[in-house]
Amino acid sequence: EAQVTQNPRYLITVTGKKLTVTCSQNMNHEYMSWYRQDPGLGLRQIYYSMNVEVTDKGDVPEGYKVSRKEKRNFPLILESPSPNQTSLYFCASSLRPSSGGQTYEQYFGPGTRLTVT
Amino acid sequence: AQSVTQPDIHITVSEGASLELRCNYSYGATPYLFWYVQSPGQGLQLLLKYFSGDTLVQGIKGFEAEFKRSQSSFNLRKPSVHWSDAAEYFCAVGSSTPGTYKYIFGTGTRLKVLA
């Protein structure tokens, strides 16, 4: 089954304790992205990756790191989490737009609910 | 600056009534435009998308959207709402600039359907 998986689905941690949220897709997609969802703010893009070893900042990258060493995986790293990073996090992937401009939908993972106390 | 505005935070309609959810965007060129739906506790599912061609786009679950360049709008419509349509709806803009993969989402519209 084509899917984007995230682990863990729920995480409660304390301020300053490094954590990693994993994201994996089995669709051979070039593009991957991380978002956070907060009430009243919608989804905001944290980082994205257009291929292995190619990453760039979205709108809210502060406090986060990413890496893309393999095509299928795109982990999100919080090296020193703070309470303002309490949020619902989504990973997404898609094919690269075609040369004719045809774009493809993003497939979203189920989300990771993170609480930082 | 790029932005997406969904002016209605909440909308309530009766089952069987028509629906229109508004979306306005600000973007320098013609963007990729999307509508996603999120049911409670779920991830996001694509309803429809637009980049070029016919400005009236058909999607899943009986939804359609119309791109109006002059109004910078991409409103979502459904002629007859079902109780199962109750969810949160997000409009999104994707960058069409080569070399970027930036997406901006609106703040969402929560739809309530009365029986």
Short mmCIF file of C-alpha atoms in Angstrom, two decimals:
data_model
loop_
_atom_site.label_atom_id
_atom_site.label_comp_id
_atom_site.label_asym_id
_atom_site.label_seq_id
_atom_site.Cartn_x
_atom_site.Cartn_y
_atom_site.Cartn_z
CA GLU A 1 0.00 0.00 0.00
CA ALA A 2 1.33 3.44 -0.95
CA GLN A 3 1.79 5.43 2.20
CA VAL A 4 3.74 7.90 4.29
CA THR A 5 4.51 6.66 7.77
CA GLN A 6 5.55 8.68 10.78
CA ASN A 7 6.89 7.56 14.14
CA PRO A 8 6.09 8.07 16.87
CA ARG A 9 2.45 9.07 16.56
CA TYR A 10 2.41 10.59 20.03
CA LEU A 11 5.30 11.93 22.05
CA ILE A 12 5.52 13.74 25.37
CA THR A 13 8.94 15.04 26.25
CA VAL A 14 10.69 17.65 28.36
CA THR A 15 12.37 20.87 27.37
CA GLY A 16 15.85 20.39 25.99
CA LYS A 17 15.74 16.64 25.40
CA LYS A 18 16.70 15.93 21.80
CA LEU A 19 14.19 14.01 19.74
CA THR A 20 13.71 12.72 16.22
CA VAL A 21 10.47 12.13 14.39
CA THR A 22 10.90 9.73 11.52
CA CYS A 23 9.12 9.92 8.17
CA SER A 24 9.25 7.29 5.48
CA GLN A 25 7.49 6.93 2.14
CA ASN A 26 7.29 3.92 -0.16
CA MET A 27 6.25 5.70 -3.36
CA ASN A 28 9.72 6.65 -4.64
CA HIS A 29 8.82 10.33 -4.36
CA GLU A 30 11.54 12.92 -4.87
CA TYR A 31 9.87 15.66 -2.84
CA MET A 32 9.26 15.52 0.88
CA SER A 33 8.18 18.14 3.37
CA TRP A 34 7.48 18.73 7.07
CA TYR A 35 4.63 20.83 8.42
CA ARG A 36 3.35 21.82 11.80
CA GLN A 37 -0.33 22.40 12.44
CA ASP A 38 -1.50 24.72 15.17
CA PRO A 39 -5.08 25.83 15.92
CA GLY A 40 -6.01 28.93 13.99
CA LEU A 41 -2.77 28.90 12.02
CA GLY A 42 -3.34 26.06 9.59
CA LEU A 43 -0.32 24.16 8.35
CA ARG A 44 3.03 25.85 8.14
CA GLN A 45 5.95 24.42 6.23
CA ILE A 46 9.06 23.77 8.30
CA TYR A 47 11.52 22.26 5.82
CA TYR A 48 11.33 20.58 2.47
CA SER A 49 13.56 18.38 0.38
CA MET A 50 13.63 18.08 -3.38
CA ASN A 51 16.00 15.12 -3.50
CA VAL A 52 18.62 13.25 -1.54
CA GLU A 53 20.97 15.70 0.18
CA VAL A 54 18.87 18.67 -1.05
CA THR A 55 16.93 20.46 1.67
CA ASP A 56 15.67 23.99 2.17
CA LYS A 57 13.82 26.07 4.71
CA GLY A 58 10.11 26.59 4.73
CA ASP A 59 8.38 29.35 6.62
CA VAL A 60 9.09 28.23 10.20
CA PRO A 61 12.47 26.43 10.31
CA GLU A 62 13.80 27.84 13.58
CA GLY A 63 14.48 25.12 16.15
CA TYR A 64 14.33 22.27 13.65
CA LYS A 65 16.79 20.27 11.59
CA VAL A 66 16.27 17.78 8.80
CA SER A 67 18.36 15.42 6.74
CA ARG A 68 17.74 13.47 3.55
CA LYS A 69 20.32 10.73 3.22
CA GLU A 70 17.99 8.28 1.53
CA LYS A 71 15.18 8.97 -0.87
CA ARG A 72 12.53 7.29 1.24
CA ASN A 73 13.37 8.88 4.63
CA PHE A 74 13.16 12.45 5.86
CA PRO A 75 13.56 12.69 9.64
CA LEU A 76 12.74 15.83 11.62
CA ILE A 77 15.13 16.60 14.45
CA LEU A 78 14.49 18.85 17.42
CA GLU A 79 17.83 19.23 19.13
CA SER A 80 16.56 21.24 22.09
CA PRO A 81 12.78 21.19 22.12
CA SER A 82 10.87 24.01 23.77
CA PRO A 83 7.20 24.26 24.80
CA ASN A 84 6.41 26.46 21.78
CA GLN A 85 7.18 23.45 19.59
CA THR A 86 4.21 21.61 21.05
CA SER A 87 2.19 20.92 17.93
CA LEU A 88 0.84 18.39 15.46
CA TYR A 89 3.45 17.52 12.85
CA PHE A 90 2.83 16.17 9.37
CA CYS A 91 5.22 14.74 6.85
CA ALA A 92 4.27 14.74 3.18
CA SER A 93 5.72 13.54 -0.10
CA SER A 94 5.05 13.96 -3.79
CA LEU A 95 6.46 13.38 -7.22
CA ARG A 96 8.45 16.14 -8.85
CA PRO A 97 6.41 18.32 -11.24
CA SER A 98 6.77 17.25 -14.82
CA SER A 99 8.63 19.33 -17.38
CA GLY A 100 5.23 20.43 -18.69
CA GLY A 101 4.27 21.84 -15.31
CA GLN A 102 1.94 19.06 -14.29
CA THR A 103 1.99 19.00 -10.54
CA TYR A 104 1.26 16.10 -8.33
CA GLU A 105 -0.54 15.91 -5.03
CA GLN A 106 1.19 15.67 -1.71
CA TYR A 107 0.54 12.51 0.27
CA PHE A 108 0.40 13.16 3.97
CA GLY A 109 1.38 10.96 6.86
CA PRO A 110 -0.99 10.40 9.80
CA GLY A 111 0.65 13.05 11.98
CA THR A 112 2.73 13.11 15.15
CA ARG A 113 1.35 14.89 18.18
CA LEU A 114 4.24 16.32 20.16
CA THR A 115 3.96 17.81 23.62
CA VAL A 116 6.97 19.54 25.18
CA THR A 117 6.68 20.30 28.88
CA ALA B 1 4.70 38.13 0.02
CA GLN B 2 2.88 34.93 -0.74
CA SER B 3 -0.22 34.32 1.31
CA VAL B 4 -3.47 32.41 1.41
CA THR B 5 -6.61 33.74 3.06
CA GLN B 6 -9.63 31.73 4.07
CA PRO B 7 -11.93 34.39 5.50
CA ASP B 8 -14.45 32.02 7.05
CA ILE B 9 -13.22 30.21 10.16
CA HIS B 10 -16.49 28.32 10.65
CA ILE B 11 -19.38 27.61 8.30
CA THR B 12 -22.59 25.79 9.16
CA VAL B 13 -24.92 24.46 6.49
CA SER B 14 -27.88 22.12 6.45
CA GLU B 15 -27.55 18.74 4.83
CA GLY B 16 -28.57 19.02 1.19
CA ALA B 17 -27.77 22.71 0.97
CA SER B 18 -25.12 24.11 -1.34
CA LEU B 19 -21.71 25.07 -0.09
CA GLU B 20 -19.05 27.59 -1.07
CA LEU B 21 -15.78 27.96 0.79
CA ARG B 22 -13.73 30.99 -0.05
CA CYS B 23 -10.01 31.15 -0.74
CA ASN B 24 -7.96 34.15 -1.84
CA TYR B 25 -4.27 34.03 -2.52
CA SER B 26 -1.39 36.36 -3.15
CA TYR B 27 1.34 35.08 -5.44
CA GLY B 28 3.54 36.66 -8.09
CA ALA B 29 2.93 34.14 -10.83
CA THR B 30 0.32 31.49 -11.46
CA PRO B 31 0.66 29.12 -8.54
CA TYR B 32 -0.36 25.56 -8.04
CA LEU B 33 -3.67 25.69 -6.14
CA PHE B 34 -5.08 22.96 -3.95
CA TRP B 35 -7.95 22.15 -1.65
CA TYR B 36 -7.44 19.58 1.08
CA VAL B 37 -9.86 18.13 3.60
CA GLN B 38 -9.02 16.97 7.10
CA SER B 39 -11.49 14.87 9.04
CA PRO B 40 -11.19 14.91 12.85
CA GLY B 41 -8.03 13.15 14.00
CA GLN B 42 -6.99 12.37 10.44
CA GLY B 43 -4.37 13.48 8.00
CA LEU B 44 -5.05 15.56 4.91
CA GLN B 45 -6.65 14.33 1.74
CA LEU B 46 -6.49 16.13 -1.59
CA LEU B 47 -9.87 17.18 -2.97
CA LEU B 48 -8.66 18.87 -6.16
CA LYS B 49 -5.86 20.86 -7.70
CA TYR B 50 -5.28 23.46 -10.41
CA PHE B 51 -2.31 24.68 -12.36
CA SER B 52 -3.43 25.46 -15.86
CA GLY B 53 -6.18 24.78 -18.36
CA ASP B 54 -9.88 24.81 -17.61
CA THR B 55 -10.50 27.15 -14.70
CA LEU B 56 -13.32 24.97 -13.36
CA VAL B 57 -11.80 21.94 -11.71
CA GLN B 58 -13.64 18.82 -10.63
CA GLY B 59 -12.50 16.89 -7.62
CA ILE B 60 -13.45 13.95 -5.50
CA LYS B 61 -16.59 13.61 -3.38
CA GLY B 62 -18.56 15.90 -5.71
CA PHE B 63 -16.48 19.01 -5.04
CA GLU B 64 -15.44 21.56 -7.64
CA ALA B 65 -13.44 24.76 -7.55
CA GLU B 66 -13.11 27.71 -9.87
CA PHE B 67 -9.92 29.64 -10.45
CA LYS B 68 -10.50 33.33 -11.03
CA ARG B 69 -7.24 35.07 -11.85
CA SER B 70 -8.74 38.57 -11.77
CA GLN B 71 -9.96 38.02 -8.22
CA SER B 72 -7.02 35.88 -7.06
CA SER B 73 -9.56 33.39 -5.82
CA PHE B 74 -10.01 29.64 -5.85
CA ASN B 75 -13.34 28.98 -4.17
CA LEU B 76 -14.54 25.48 -3.40
CA ARG B 77 -18.14 24.50 -4.08
CA LYS B 78 -20.47 21.58 -3.65
CA PRO B 79 -24.09 21.62 -4.82
CA SER B 80 -25.48 19.40 -2.07
CA VAL B 81 -23.68 18.80 1.20
CA HIS B 82 -23.75 15.44 2.98
CA TRP B 83 -23.33 14.97 6.72
CA SER B 84 -20.05 13.17 6.03
CA ASP B 85 -18.61 16.40 4.58
CA ALA B 86 -18.25 17.84 8.08
CA ALA B 87 -14.50 18.43 8.38
CA GLU B 88 -11.89 21.14 8.12
CA TYR B 89 -10.95 22.40 4.68
CA PHE B 90 -7.66 23.93 3.71
CA CYS B 91 -6.76 25.92 0.64
CA ALA B 92 -3.09 25.80 -0.32
CA VAL B 93 -0.74 27.49 -2.75
CA GLY B 94 2.29 25.70 -4.11
CA SER B 95 5.20 27.49 -5.69
CA SER B 96 5.47 27.05 -9.44
CA THR B 97 8.98 28.50 -9.42
CA PRO B 98 11.50 25.85 -10.54
CA GLY B 99 13.86 24.87 -7.79
CA THR B 100 11.47 25.38 -4.92
CA TYR B 101 8.86 23.27 -3.21
CA LYS B 102 7.25 25.86 -0.98
CA TYR B 103 3.68 25.44 0.08
CA ILE B 104 1.49 27.89 1.96
CA PHE B 105 -1.74 26.79 3.56
CA GLY B 106 -4.68 28.87 4.62
CA THR B 107 -5.83 28.79 8.22
CA GLY B 108 -8.71 26.50 7.37
CA THR B 109 -12.51 26.58 7.38
CA ARG B 110 -14.34 24.21 9.70
CA LEU B 111 -17.58 22.95 8.19
CA LYS B 112 -20.47 21.85 10.34
CA VAL B 113 -23.41 20.06 8.71
CA LEU B 114 -26.84 20.13 10.34
CA ALA B 115 -29.10 17.13 9.87
#
